[in-house]
Amino acid sequence: MREAILLVGGQGTRLRPLTINTPKPMLPVAGVPFTVHQILRARDAGVTRIVLATSYKADVFADFLSNSELGAADSGIDIVIATEDEPLGTGGAIRYASSFLTSAPTDSVIVFNGDVLTGLDINALVHHHEQTNSDVTLYLTKVSDPRAYGLVPTDPTGRVLQFLEKPQTPEEIVTDQINAGCYVFTRSVIDRIPPGRPVSVERETFPELLAQSRLVSGVVDQGYWLDLGTPLAFVQGSVDLVRGIAPSPAVIAPGESLILAGAIVDPTAVISDGTTLGVNARVGVDSIVSGSVVFAGAVIGDHCVIRNSIIGEGAVIGDHCIIDGSVIGDHSQVGAHNELREGVRVWVDSVIPELSVRFSSDQ
Ligand code: GTP
């Protein structure tokens, strides 16, 4: 039996307004909730029991599982939901979820952040953890600009030397290795996290282990890695899954686009560059939808150009709109002839009237 904890209780503030109605891990990515990609990868790596550590909108996970094949007894993985009364942070959530584990104190427990898309060799990480007798082993990746991440310098043997959360000054940027959001804990280490209060593994648990000279190891894996926490990254992750660039057992036939059941596309429209069209979505005459995610039931009018954007569930985009690098909240209405570019976010249930002064644009 191999057990894992999946951290899915965060509020996903950077992805608002998409996370107003749906917790980030339950947002559909390439046709299924992101959590499903992660659970299937874990199952393929031999995980037989996974605890979903939930807090924010926990009922959405329970509802999904009760209607999904993954929740069935013969799904090949036993899924248990642990719900905190109050958000306990990453470490507190791991501690609380551990009361639902059956592992012995010396067993390895895998912990996944719920928003990381990765091609990590999970078994190699566990193997390294067990071979080196580490207390915790972290999956690390290298990025060119590490300022938004937790830096994790290691010595030549892979022993972690320090944790530097979101460094800002050039002196603090001592490595390009970052915490990539997957860990292997020896079960007894989880049991020493203080129960019943918020704890951050990144800011509290890991630095404390180093201060106690415990063995914390890092394994650099340079395969596919993306933190789906921001709208641009979310779109990128979805596109990469649709095209087969990011690995997932949930994507059976990668291709140029993914058009889900009931979606209706006018024959003159072009759906390209890894776009997903959700269930019952519609795209009108001569519209172009490229590198985007269109959620279920959204309607895109005629002569629109939608690029690198997320169109929320049931949103309606009027004719002749240009939407580029933007997020349209669920059930919003964007009137005809609007142009929304680069970082615009339209809140849920908003109404943007038709633009009466028409512009000429370089579609
Ligand atoms: P932002 O608010 O946009 O930063 O996103 P987030 O809420 O997901 O926070 P962050 O990316 O830092 O969280 C890392 C992982 O831990 C994510 O998978 C979260 O779902 C999870 N997480 C964060 N806080 C909690 C918590 O209090 N409880 C539980 N169960 N999970 C948490």
mmCIF file of C-alpha atoms and ligand atoms in Angstrom:
data_model
loop_
_atom_site.group_PDB
_atom_site.id
_atom_site.type_symbol
_atom_site.label_atom_id
_atom_site.label_comp_id
_atom_site.label_asym_id
_atom_site.label_seq_id
_atom_site.Cartn_x
_atom_site.Cartn_y
_atom_site.Cartn_z
ATOM 1 C CA MET A 1 0.000 0.000 0.000
ATOM 2 C CA ARG A 2 1.360 3.411 -0.926
ATOM 3 C CA GLU A 3 -0.354 6.511 0.442
ATOM 4 C CA ALA A 4 -0.397 10.160 -0.617
ATOM 5 C CA ILE A 5 -1.913 13.456 0.489
ATOM 6 C CA LEU A 6 -3.152 15.935 -2.111
ATOM 7 C CA LEU A 7 -3.316 19.536 -0.847
ATOM 8 C CA VAL A 8 -6.412 21.081 -2.398
ATOM 9 C CA GLY A 9 -7.722 23.455 0.273
ATOM 10 C CA GLY A 10 -6.285 26.813 -0.843
ATOM 11 C CA GLN A 11 -8.453 29.756 -1.872
ATOM 12 C CA GLY A 12 -6.716 30.240 -5.225
ATOM 13 C CA THR A 13 -6.734 34.035 -4.885
ATOM 14 C CA ARG A 14 -4.437 34.569 -7.863
ATOM 15 C CA LEU A 15 -6.970 32.883 -10.130
ATOM 16 C CA ARG A 16 -9.983 34.962 -9.119
ATOM 17 C CA PRO A 17 -12.680 35.265 -10.353
ATOM 18 C CA LEU A 18 -12.426 31.678 -11.662
ATOM 19 C CA THR A 19 -12.122 30.391 -8.100
ATOM 20 C CA ILE A 20 -15.175 32.236 -6.774
ATOM 21 C CA ASN A 21 -17.477 29.337 -7.652
ATOM 22 C CA THR A 22 -14.969 26.512 -8.060
ATOM 23 C CA PRO A 23 -11.850 25.687 -6.020
ATOM 24 C CA LYS A 24 -8.708 25.881 -8.174
ATOM 25 C CA PRO A 25 -8.029 22.101 -8.253
ATOM 26 C CA MET A 26 -11.595 21.479 -9.483
ATOM 27 C CA LEU A 27 -11.355 23.867 -12.439
ATOM 28 C CA PRO A 28 -11.614 21.888 -15.679
ATOM 29 C CA VAL A 29 -8.316 21.514 -17.513
ATOM 30 C CA ALA A 30 -8.314 19.638 -20.830
ATOM 31 C CA GLY A 31 -11.790 18.349 -20.107
ATOM 32 C CA VAL A 32 -11.538 17.149 -16.498
ATOM 33 C CA PRO A 33 -10.924 18.815 -13.119
ATOM 34 C CA PHE A 34 -7.220 19.397 -12.599
ATOM 35 C CA THR A 35 -7.332 17.132 -9.543
ATOM 36 C CA VAL A 36 -8.249 14.184 -11.779
ATOM 37 C CA HIS A 37 -5.001 14.562 -13.772
ATOM 38 C CA GLN A 38 -3.091 14.463 -10.490
ATOM 39 C CA ILE A 39 -4.972 11.514 -9.018
ATOM 40 C CA LEU A 40 -4.486 9.455 -12.192
ATOM 41 C CA ARG A 41 -0.755 10.239 -12.282
ATOM 42 C CA ALA A 42 -0.491 9.187 -8.649
ATOM 43 C CA ARG A 43 -2.414 5.974 -9.361
ATOM 44 C CA ASP A 44 -0.120 5.205 -12.306
ATOM 45 C CA ALA A 45 2.848 5.630 -9.960
ATOM 46 C CA GLY A 46 1.448 2.973 -7.639
ATOM 47 C CA VAL A 47 -0.404 5.135 -5.102
ATOM 48 C CA THR A 48 -3.304 3.058 -3.772
ATOM 49 C CA ARG A 49 -4.805 5.500 -1.258
ATOM 50 C CA ILE A 50 -4.963 9.285 -1.451
ATOM 51 C CA VAL A 51 -6.272 11.768 1.105
ATOM 52 C CA LEU A 52 -7.672 14.979 -0.374
ATOM 53 C CA ALA A 53 -6.844 17.720 2.156
ATOM 54 C CA THR A 54 -9.722 20.136 1.586
ATOM 55 C CA SER A 55 -10.861 23.364 3.196
ATOM 56 C CA TYR A 56 -12.150 25.997 0.733
ATOM 57 C CA LYS A 57 -15.345 24.772 -0.968
ATOM 58 C CA ALA A 58 -14.791 21.205 0.217
ATOM 59 C CA ASP A 59 -18.301 20.142 -0.855
ATOM 60 C CA VAL A 60 -17.347 20.598 -4.529
ATOM 61 C CA PHE A 61 -14.811 17.750 -4.197
ATOM 62 C CA ALA A 62 -17.282 15.488 -2.393
ATOM 63 C CA ASP A 63 -20.008 16.122 -4.986
ATOM 64 C CA PHE A 64 -17.619 15.406 -7.831
ATOM 65 C CA LEU A 65 -16.356 12.144 -6.357
ATOM 66 C CA SER A 66 -19.818 10.843 -5.580
ATOM 67 C CA ASN A 67 -20.654 11.163 -9.303
ATOM 68 C CA SER A 68 -17.298 10.077 -10.734
ATOM 69 C CA GLU A 69 -15.880 6.667 -11.627
ATOM 70 C CA LEU A 70 -12.850 7.679 -9.579
ATOM 71 C CA GLY A 71 -14.990 7.557 -6.455
ATOM 72 C CA ALA A 72 -16.103 3.955 -7.192
ATOM 73 C CA ALA A 73 -14.775 0.996 -5.210
ATOM 74 C CA ASP A 74 -13.082 -0.527 -8.284
ATOM 75 C CA SER A 75 -11.301 2.663 -9.431
ATOM 76 C CA GLY A 76 -7.885 1.324 -8.412
ATOM 77 C CA ILE A 77 -7.346 4.081 -5.873
ATOM 78 C CA ASP A 78 -9.061 4.687 -2.568
ATOM 79 C CA ILE A 79 -9.886 8.404 -2.233
ATOM 80 C CA VAL A 80 -10.598 9.853 1.201
ATOM 81 C CA ILE A 81 -11.682 13.448 1.856
ATOM 82 C CA ALA A 82 -10.314 15.240 4.932
ATOM 83 C CA THR A 83 -11.885 18.653 5.575
ATOM 84 C CA GLU A 84 -10.363 21.157 7.980
ATOM 85 C CA ASP A 85 -12.744 23.204 10.145
ATOM 86 C CA GLU A 86 -10.487 26.229 9.578
ATOM 87 C CA PRO A 87 -7.787 26.478 6.884
ATOM 88 C CA LEU A 88 -4.623 25.048 8.431
ATOM 89 C CA GLY A 89 -2.056 26.068 5.798
ATOM 90 C CA THR A 90 0.092 23.526 3.993
ATOM 91 C CA GLY A 91 1.719 21.959 7.079
ATOM 92 C CA GLY A 92 -1.413 22.002 9.228
ATOM 93 C CA ALA A 93 -3.339 20.395 6.373
ATOM 94 C CA ILE A 94 -0.751 17.629 6.002
ATOM 95 C CA ARG A 95 -0.881 17.008 9.774
ATOM 96 C CA TYR A 96 -4.667 16.872 9.818
ATOM 97 C CA ALA A 97 -4.884 14.677 6.693
ATOM 98 C CA SER A 98 -2.382 12.269 8.251
ATOM 99 C CA SER A 99 -5.038 11.131 10.729
ATOM 100 C CA PHE A 100 -6.693 9.481 7.702
ATOM 101 C CA LEU A 101 -3.507 7.570 6.732
ATOM 102 C CA THR A 102 -2.841 3.952 7.585
ATOM 103 C CA SER A 103 0.954 4.094 7.011
ATOM 104 C CA ALA A 104 3.404 3.009 9.709
ATOM 105 C CA PRO A 105 5.860 5.575 11.220
ATOM 106 C CA THR A 106 8.729 4.495 8.951
ATOM 107 C CA ASP A 107 6.638 4.449 5.727
ATOM 108 C CA SER A 108 7.022 7.050 2.978
ATOM 109 C CA VAL A 109 4.047 9.349 2.346
ATOM 110 C CA ILE A 110 3.887 11.432 -0.833
ATOM 111 C CA VAL A 111 2.448 14.960 -0.626
ATOM 112 C CA PHE A 112 1.351 16.842 -3.739
ATOM 113 C CA ASN A 113 0.435 20.511 -4.041
ATOM 114 C CA GLY A 114 -2.894 20.597 -5.820
ATOM 115 C CA ASP A 115 -1.945 23.079 -8.501
ATOM 116 C CA VAL A 116 1.267 21.762 -10.024
ATOM 117 C CA LEU A 117 1.316 20.178 -13.477
ATOM 118 C CA THR A 118 4.364 18.020 -13.823
ATOM 119 C CA GLY A 119 6.033 15.110 -15.539
ATOM 120 C CA LEU A 120 7.922 14.207 -12.356
ATOM 121 C CA ASP A 121 9.059 10.609 -11.964
ATOM 122 C CA ILE A 122 7.228 10.101 -8.659
ATOM 123 C CA ASN A 123 8.779 6.703 -8.009
ATOM 124 C CA ALA A 124 12.298 8.072 -8.494
ATOM 125 C CA LEU A 125 11.569 10.672 -5.812
ATOM 126 C CA VAL A 126 10.336 7.999 -3.381
ATOM 127 C CA HIS A 127 13.308 5.786 -4.231
ATOM 128 C CA HIS A 128 15.767 8.613 -3.494
ATOM 129 C CA HIS A 129 13.981 9.336 -0.200
ATOM 130 C CA GLU A 130 14.239 5.732 0.930
ATOM 131 C CA GLN A 131 17.803 5.147 -0.310
ATOM 132 C CA THR A 132 19.108 8.227 1.504
ATOM 133 C CA ASN A 133 17.008 7.645 4.648
ATOM 134 C CA SER A 134 15.844 11.241 4.462
ATOM 135 C CA ASP A 135 13.265 12.780 6.766
ATOM 136 C CA VAL A 136 11.758 14.712 3.864
ATOM 137 C CA THR A 137 12.648 14.731 0.169
ATOM 138 C CA LEU A 138 11.589 17.625 -2.039
ATOM 139 C CA TYR A 139 11.020 17.713 -5.750
ATOM 140 C CA LEU A 140 12.991 20.683 -7.115
ATOM 141 C CA THR A 141 13.020 22.272 -10.527
ATOM 142 C CA LYS A 142 15.104 25.051 -12.066
ATOM 143 C CA VAL A 143 13.627 28.307 -13.360
ATOM 144 C CA SER A 144 15.215 31.336 -14.982
ATOM 145 C CA ASP A 145 13.468 33.860 -12.712
ATOM 146 C CA PRO A 146 13.067 32.335 -9.251
ATOM 147 C CA ARG A 147 11.804 35.480 -7.458
ATOM 148 C CA ALA A 148 8.187 34.296 -7.144
ATOM 149 C CA TYR A 149 9.143 30.929 -5.646
ATOM 150 C CA GLY A 150 10.783 29.268 -2.655
ATOM 151 C CA LEU A 151 14.495 28.779 -3.331
ATOM 152 C CA VAL A 152 16.097 25.540 -2.178
ATOM 153 C CA PRO A 153 19.908 25.388 -2.458
ATOM 154 C CA THR A 154 21.458 21.924 -1.991
ATOM 155 C CA ASP A 155 24.992 20.591 -1.515
ATOM 156 C CA PRO A 156 26.516 18.221 -4.116
ATOM 157 C CA THR A 157 24.940 15.199 -2.389
ATOM 158 C CA GLY A 158 21.448 16.733 -2.631
ATOM 159 C CA ARG A 159 21.235 17.744 1.039
ATOM 160 C CA VAL A 160 19.069 20.856 1.397
ATOM 161 C CA LEU A 161 21.018 23.776 2.891
ATOM 162 C CA GLN A 162 18.384 26.494 3.202
ATOM 163 C CA PHE A 163 14.827 27.601 2.418
ATOM 164 C CA LEU A 164 14.426 31.114 1.055
ATOM 165 C CA GLU A 165 10.803 32.091 0.415
ATOM 166 C CA LYS A 166 10.282 34.523 -2.481
ATOM 167 C CA PRO A 167 13.712 36.224 -2.458
ATOM 168 C CA GLN A 168 13.785 39.801 -3.733
ATOM 169 C CA THR A 169 17.365 41.096 -3.585
ATOM 170 C CA PRO A 170 20.062 39.725 -5.951
ATOM 171 C CA GLU A 171 22.087 38.570 -2.893
ATOM 172 C CA GLU A 172 19.194 36.350 -1.823
ATOM 173 C CA ILE A 173 19.028 34.605 -5.196
ATOM 174 C CA VAL A 174 21.631 31.978 -4.351
ATOM 175 C CA THR A 175 20.317 29.243 -6.657
ATOM 176 C CA ASP A 176 17.899 28.660 -9.537
ATOM 177 C CA GLN A 177 16.467 25.564 -7.788
ATOM 178 C CA ILE A 178 12.927 26.019 -6.517
ATOM 179 C CA ASN A 179 10.450 24.031 -4.466
ATOM 180 C CA ALA A 180 8.330 22.385 -7.155
ATOM 181 C CA GLY A 181 5.435 21.382 -4.871
ATOM 182 C CA CYS A 182 5.789 17.635 -4.274
ATOM 183 C CA TYR A 183 7.374 16.015 -1.235
ATOM 184 C CA VAL A 184 8.034 12.613 0.290
ATOM 185 C CA PHE A 185 7.750 12.590 4.085
ATOM 186 C CA THR A 186 8.648 9.784 6.428
ATOM 187 C CA ARG A 187 5.321 9.349 8.235
ATOM 188 C CA SER A 188 6.812 9.983 11.708
ATOM 189 C CA VAL A 189 7.968 13.448 10.541
ATOM 190 C CA ILE A 190 4.367 14.387 9.713
ATOM 191 C CA ASP A 191 3.299 13.216 13.164
ATOM 192 C CA ARG A 192 5.638 15.799 14.729
ATOM 193 C CA ILE A 193 3.939 18.766 12.986
ATOM 194 C CA PRO A 194 1.912 20.550 15.692
ATOM 195 C CA PRO A 195 -1.790 19.631 15.359
ATOM 196 C CA GLY A 196 -4.794 21.943 15.349
ATOM 197 C CA ARG A 197 -3.206 25.207 14.222
ATOM 198 C CA PRO A 198 -2.089 26.740 10.916
ATOM 199 C CA VAL A 199 1.408 25.668 9.912
ATOM 200 C CA SER A 200 3.326 26.382 6.708
ATOM 201 C CA VAL A 201 5.663 23.580 5.646
ATOM 202 C CA GLU A 202 7.672 26.030 3.577
ATOM 203 C CA ARG A 203 8.116 28.661 6.315
ATOM 204 C CA GLU A 204 7.999 26.571 9.484
ATOM 205 C CA THR A 205 8.336 22.789 9.125
ATOM 206 C CA PHE A 206 11.205 22.630 6.627
ATOM 207 C CA PRO A 207 13.356 25.372 8.236
ATOM 208 C CA GLU A 208 12.828 23.711 11.648
ATOM 209 C CA LEU A 209 13.996 20.353 10.307
ATOM 210 C CA LEU A 210 17.168 22.019 9.008
ATOM 211 C CA ALA A 211 17.720 23.780 12.353
ATOM 212 C CA GLN A 212 17.524 20.344 14.009
ATOM 213 C CA SER A 213 20.124 18.981 11.507
ATOM 214 C CA ARG A 214 17.598 16.471 10.155
ATOM 215 C CA LEU A 215 18.182 15.159 6.640
ATOM 216 C CA VAL A 216 16.110 17.087 4.110
ATOM 217 C CA SER A 217 16.973 16.122 0.538
ATOM 218 C CA GLY A 218 16.235 17.709 -2.812
ATOM 219 C CA VAL A 219 15.928 15.961 -6.173
ATOM 220 C CA VAL A 220 16.128 18.158 -9.259
ATOM 221 C CA ASP A 221 13.864 16.923 -12.057
ATOM 222 C CA GLN A 222 14.061 19.000 -15.220
ATOM 223 C CA GLY A 223 10.981 17.488 -16.880
ATOM 224 C CA TYR A 224 7.744 19.392 -17.499
ATOM 225 C CA TRP A 225 6.711 21.648 -14.586
ATOM 226 C CA LEU A 226 4.127 24.407 -14.324
ATOM 227 C CA ASP A 227 2.445 26.048 -11.335
ATOM 228 C CA LEU A 228 -1.119 26.684 -12.555
ATOM 229 C CA GLY A 229 -1.719 29.437 -9.986
ATOM 230 C CA THR A 230 -2.162 32.401 -12.359
ATOM 231 C CA PRO A 231 -4.514 32.843 -15.344
ATOM 232 C CA LEU A 232 -1.696 32.841 -17.903
ATOM 233 C CA ALA A 233 -0.178 29.683 -16.419
ATOM 234 C CA PHE A 234 -3.601 28.055 -16.211
ATOM 235 C CA VAL A 235 -4.182 28.625 -19.919
ATOM 236 C CA GLN A 236 -0.663 27.432 -20.722
ATOM 237 C CA GLY A 237 -1.131 24.246 -18.697
ATOM 238 C CA SER A 238 -4.435 23.496 -20.378
ATOM 239 C CA VAL A 239 -2.972 24.080 -23.844
ATOM 240 C CA ASP A 240 0.044 21.867 -23.053
ATOM 241 C CA LEU A 241 -2.223 19.063 -21.843
ATOM 242 C CA VAL A 242 -4.456 19.243 -24.919
ATOM 243 C CA ARG A 243 -1.422 19.112 -27.195
ATOM 244 C CA GLY A 244 0.272 16.317 -25.261
ATOM 245 C CA ILE A 245 3.225 18.490 -24.227
ATOM 246 C CA ALA A 246 2.353 18.009 -20.552
ATOM 247 C CA PRO A 247 1.860 14.356 -19.599
ATOM 248 C CA SER A 248 -1.444 13.117 -18.211
ATOM 249 C CA PRO A 249 -3.163 9.735 -18.304
ATOM 250 C CA ALA A 250 -6.456 11.677 -18.528
ATOM 251 C CA VAL A 251 -5.596 12.982 -22.018
ATOM 252 C CA ILE A 252 -6.081 9.993 -24.267
ATOM 253 C CA ALA A 253 -5.763 11.622 -27.702
ATOM 254 C CA PRO A 254 -3.697 14.823 -27.733
ATOM 255 C CA GLY A 255 -4.412 17.159 -30.635
ATOM 256 C CA GLU A 256 -4.798 20.696 -31.915
ATOM 257 C CA SER A 257 -7.903 21.329 -29.830
ATOM 258 C CA LEU A 258 -10.354 19.561 -27.559
ATOM 259 C CA ILE A 259 -14.050 19.994 -28.283
ATOM 260 C CA LEU A 260 -16.216 18.426 -25.610
ATOM 261 C CA ALA A 261 -19.622 16.821 -25.919
ATOM 262 C CA GLY A 262 -22.430 19.064 -27.066
ATOM 263 C CA ALA A 263 -20.194 21.970 -28.106
ATOM 264 C CA ILE A 264 -21.328 23.550 -31.370
ATOM 265 C CA VAL A 265 -18.822 25.252 -33.634
ATOM 266 C CA ASP A 266 -19.873 27.078 -36.798
ATOM 267 C CA PRO A 267 -18.094 25.487 -39.801
ATOM 268 C CA THR A 268 -16.445 28.846 -40.588
ATOM 269 C CA ALA A 269 -14.924 29.211 -37.095
ATOM 270 C CA VAL A 270 -11.338 28.142 -36.289
ATOM 271 C CA ILE A 271 -10.534 26.476 -32.950
ATOM 272 C CA SER A 272 -6.782 26.067 -32.603
ATOM 273 C CA ASP A 273 -3.542 26.088 -30.606
ATOM 274 C CA GLY A 274 -4.623 23.752 -27.832
ATOM 275 C CA THR A 275 -7.990 25.382 -27.109
ATOM 276 C CA THR A 276 -10.559 23.487 -25.056
ATOM 277 C CA LEU A 277 -14.248 24.084 -25.749
ATOM 278 C CA GLY A 278 -16.317 22.952 -22.789
ATOM 279 C CA VAL A 279 -19.506 20.918 -22.802
ATOM 280 C CA ASN A 280 -22.316 22.701 -24.701
ATOM 281 C CA ALA A 281 -20.138 25.750 -25.512
ATOM 282 C CA ARG A 282 -20.889 27.532 -28.797
ATOM 283 C CA VAL A 283 -18.744 29.475 -31.258
ATOM 284 C CA GLY A 284 -20.267 31.583 -34.019
ATOM 285 C CA VAL A 285 -19.559 32.476 -37.641
ATOM 286 C CA ASP A 286 -15.964 33.342 -38.620
ATOM 287 C CA SER A 287 -14.725 33.461 -35.022
ATOM 288 C CA ILE A 288 -11.194 32.424 -34.084
ATOM 289 C CA VAL A 289 -10.497 30.808 -30.711
ATOM 290 C CA SER A 290 -6.821 30.144 -30.180
ATOM 291 C CA GLY A 291 -4.819 28.910 -27.161
ATOM 292 C CA SER A 292 -7.779 29.407 -24.837
ATOM 293 C CA VAL A 293 -10.051 27.654 -22.372
ATOM 294 C CA VAL A 294 -13.791 28.047 -22.895
ATOM 295 C CA PHE A 295 -15.776 26.589 -20.000
ATOM 296 C CA ALA A 296 -19.038 24.685 -20.254
ATOM 297 C CA GLY A 297 -22.015 26.483 -21.740
ATOM 298 C CA ALA A 298 -20.116 29.633 -22.744
ATOM 299 C CA VAL A 299 -21.255 31.308 -25.954
ATOM 300 C CA ILE A 300 -18.936 33.171 -28.318
ATOM 301 C CA GLY A 301 -20.680 35.221 -30.959
ATOM 302 C CA ASP A 302 -19.827 35.824 -34.615
ATOM 303 C CA HIS A 303 -16.584 37.416 -35.910
ATOM 304 C CA CYS A 304 -14.807 37.253 -32.532
ATOM 305 C CA VAL A 305 -11.122 36.709 -31.853
ATOM 306 C CA ILE A 306 -10.366 34.975 -28.551
ATOM 307 C CA ARG A 307 -6.693 34.374 -27.765
ATOM 308 C CA ASN A 308 -4.846 33.103 -24.653
ATOM 309 C CA SER A 309 -7.951 33.711 -22.557
ATOM 310 C CA ILE A 310 -10.319 31.932 -20.205
ATOM 311 C CA ILE A 311 -14.048 32.287 -20.829
ATOM 312 C CA GLY A 312 -15.982 31.296 -17.703
ATOM 313 C CA GLU A 313 -18.897 28.903 -17.453
ATOM 314 C CA GLY A 314 -22.024 30.207 -19.161
ATOM 315 C CA ALA A 315 -20.376 33.515 -20.130
ATOM 316 C CA VAL A 316 -21.682 35.188 -23.284
ATOM 317 C CA ILE A 317 -19.389 37.083 -25.649
ATOM 318 C CA GLY A 318 -21.146 39.316 -28.173
ATOM 319 C CA ASP A 319 -20.306 39.560 -31.879
ATOM 320 C CA HIS A 320 -17.086 41.248 -33.077
ATOM 321 C CA CYS A 321 -15.308 41.095 -29.700
ATOM 322 C CA ILE A 322 -11.555 40.738 -29.279
ATOM 323 C CA ILE A 323 -10.467 39.057 -26.050
ATOM 324 C CA ASP A 324 -6.744 38.532 -25.630
ATOM 325 C CA GLY A 325 -4.898 37.452 -22.453
ATOM 326 C CA SER A 326 -8.017 38.020 -20.340
ATOM 327 C CA VAL A 327 -10.331 36.197 -17.959
ATOM 328 C CA ILE A 328 -14.117 36.439 -18.215
ATOM 329 C CA GLY A 329 -15.901 35.337 -15.033
ATOM 330 C CA ASP A 330 -18.702 32.756 -14.993
ATOM 331 C CA HIS A 331 -22.048 33.919 -16.394
ATOM 332 C CA SER A 332 -20.765 37.360 -17.419
ATOM 333 C CA GLN A 333 -21.963 39.055 -20.546
ATOM 334 C CA VAL A 334 -19.631 41.019 -22.783
ATOM 335 C CA GLY A 335 -21.541 43.121 -25.294
ATOM 336 C CA ALA A 336 -20.660 43.260 -28.985
ATOM 337 C CA HIS A 337 -17.586 45.124 -30.279
ATOM 338 C CA ASN A 338 -15.638 45.129 -26.997
ATOM 339 C CA GLU A 339 -11.875 44.719 -26.969
ATOM 340 C CA LEU A 340 -10.354 43.302 -23.751
ATOM 341 C CA ARG A 341 -6.626 42.750 -23.682
ATOM 342 C CA GLU A 342 -3.649 41.740 -21.533
ATOM 343 C CA GLY A 343 -4.632 40.984 -17.987
ATOM 344 C CA VAL A 344 -8.235 42.194 -17.988
ATOM 345 C CA ARG A 345 -10.403 40.234 -15.543
ATOM 346 C CA VAL A 346 -14.166 40.477 -15.679
ATOM 347 C CA TRP A 347 -15.853 39.441 -12.414
ATOM 348 C CA VAL A 348 -18.564 36.753 -12.286
ATOM 349 C CA ASP A 349 -22.094 37.772 -13.363
ATOM 350 C CA SER A 350 -20.880 41.106 -14.792
ATOM 351 C CA VAL A 351 -22.448 42.864 -17.717
ATOM 352 C CA ILE A 352 -20.281 44.894 -20.087
ATOM 353 C CA PRO A 353 -22.531 46.774 -22.483
ATOM 354 C CA GLU A 354 -22.096 46.728 -26.232
ATOM 355 C CA LEU A 355 -19.483 49.250 -27.341
ATOM 356 C CA SER A 356 -21.413 51.846 -29.274
ATOM 357 C CA VAL A 357 -18.338 53.626 -30.715
ATOM 358 C CA ARG A 358 -16.768 51.032 -32.956
ATOM 359 C CA PHE A 359 -13.010 50.848 -33.325
ATOM 360 C CA SER A 360 -11.012 49.601 -36.252
ATOM 361 C CA SER A 361 -8.632 46.917 -35.148
ATOM 362 C CA ASP A 362 -5.819 44.791 -36.478
ATOM 363 C CA GLN A 363 -7.407 41.418 -35.777
HETATM 364 P P1 GTP B 1 -3.198 31.472 -4.089
HETATM 365 O O1 GTP B 1 -4.180 31.993 -3.084
HETATM 366 O O2 GTP B 1 -3.482 31.999 -5.458
HETATM 367 O O3 GTP B 1 -1.766 31.664 -3.690
HETATM 368 O O4 GTP B 1 -3.398 29.886 -4.253
HETATM 369 P P2 GTP B 1 -3.550 28.739 -3.132
HETATM 370 O O5 GTP B 1 -4.676 29.070 -2.230
HETATM 371 O O6 GTP B 1 -3.668 27.438 -3.864
HETATM 372 O O7 GTP B 1 -2.214 28.801 -2.298
HETATM 373 P P3 GTP B 1 -0.827 28.113 -2.610
HETATM 374 O O8 GTP B 1 -0.613 28.050 -4.099
HETATM 375 O O9 GTP B 1 0.212 28.746 -1.806
HETATM 376 O O10 GTP B 1 -1.066 26.661 -2.004
HETATM 377 C C1 GTP B 1 -0.235 25.560 -2.297
HETATM 378 C C2 GTP B 1 -1.073 24.296 -2.197
HETATM 379 O O11 GTP B 1 -1.516 24.114 -0.860
HETATM 380 C C3 GTP B 1 -2.319 24.359 -3.060
HETATM 381 O O12 GTP B 1 -2.503 23.085 -3.625
HETATM 382 C C4 GTP B 1 -3.430 24.708 -2.085
HETATM 383 O O13 GTP B 1 -4.680 24.140 -2.462
HETATM 384 C C5 GTP B 1 -2.930 24.083 -0.793
HETATM 385 N N1 GTP B 1 -3.313 24.837 0.414
HETATM 386 C C6 GTP B 1 -2.947 26.098 0.751
HETATM 387 N N2 GTP B 1 -3.462 26.432 1.936
HETATM 388 C C7 GTP B 1 -4.172 25.367 2.378
HETATM 389 C C8 GTP B 1 -4.942 25.090 3.561
HETATM 390 O O14 GTP B 1 -5.102 25.915 4.470
HETATM 391 N N3 GTP B 1 -5.522 23.853 3.643
HETATM 392 C C9 GTP B 1 -5.391 22.911 2.675
HETATM 393 N N4 GTP B 1 -5.988 21.731 2.829
HETATM 394 N N5 GTP B 1 -4.680 23.125 1.542
HETATM 395 C C10 GTP B 1 -4.070 24.342 1.412
#
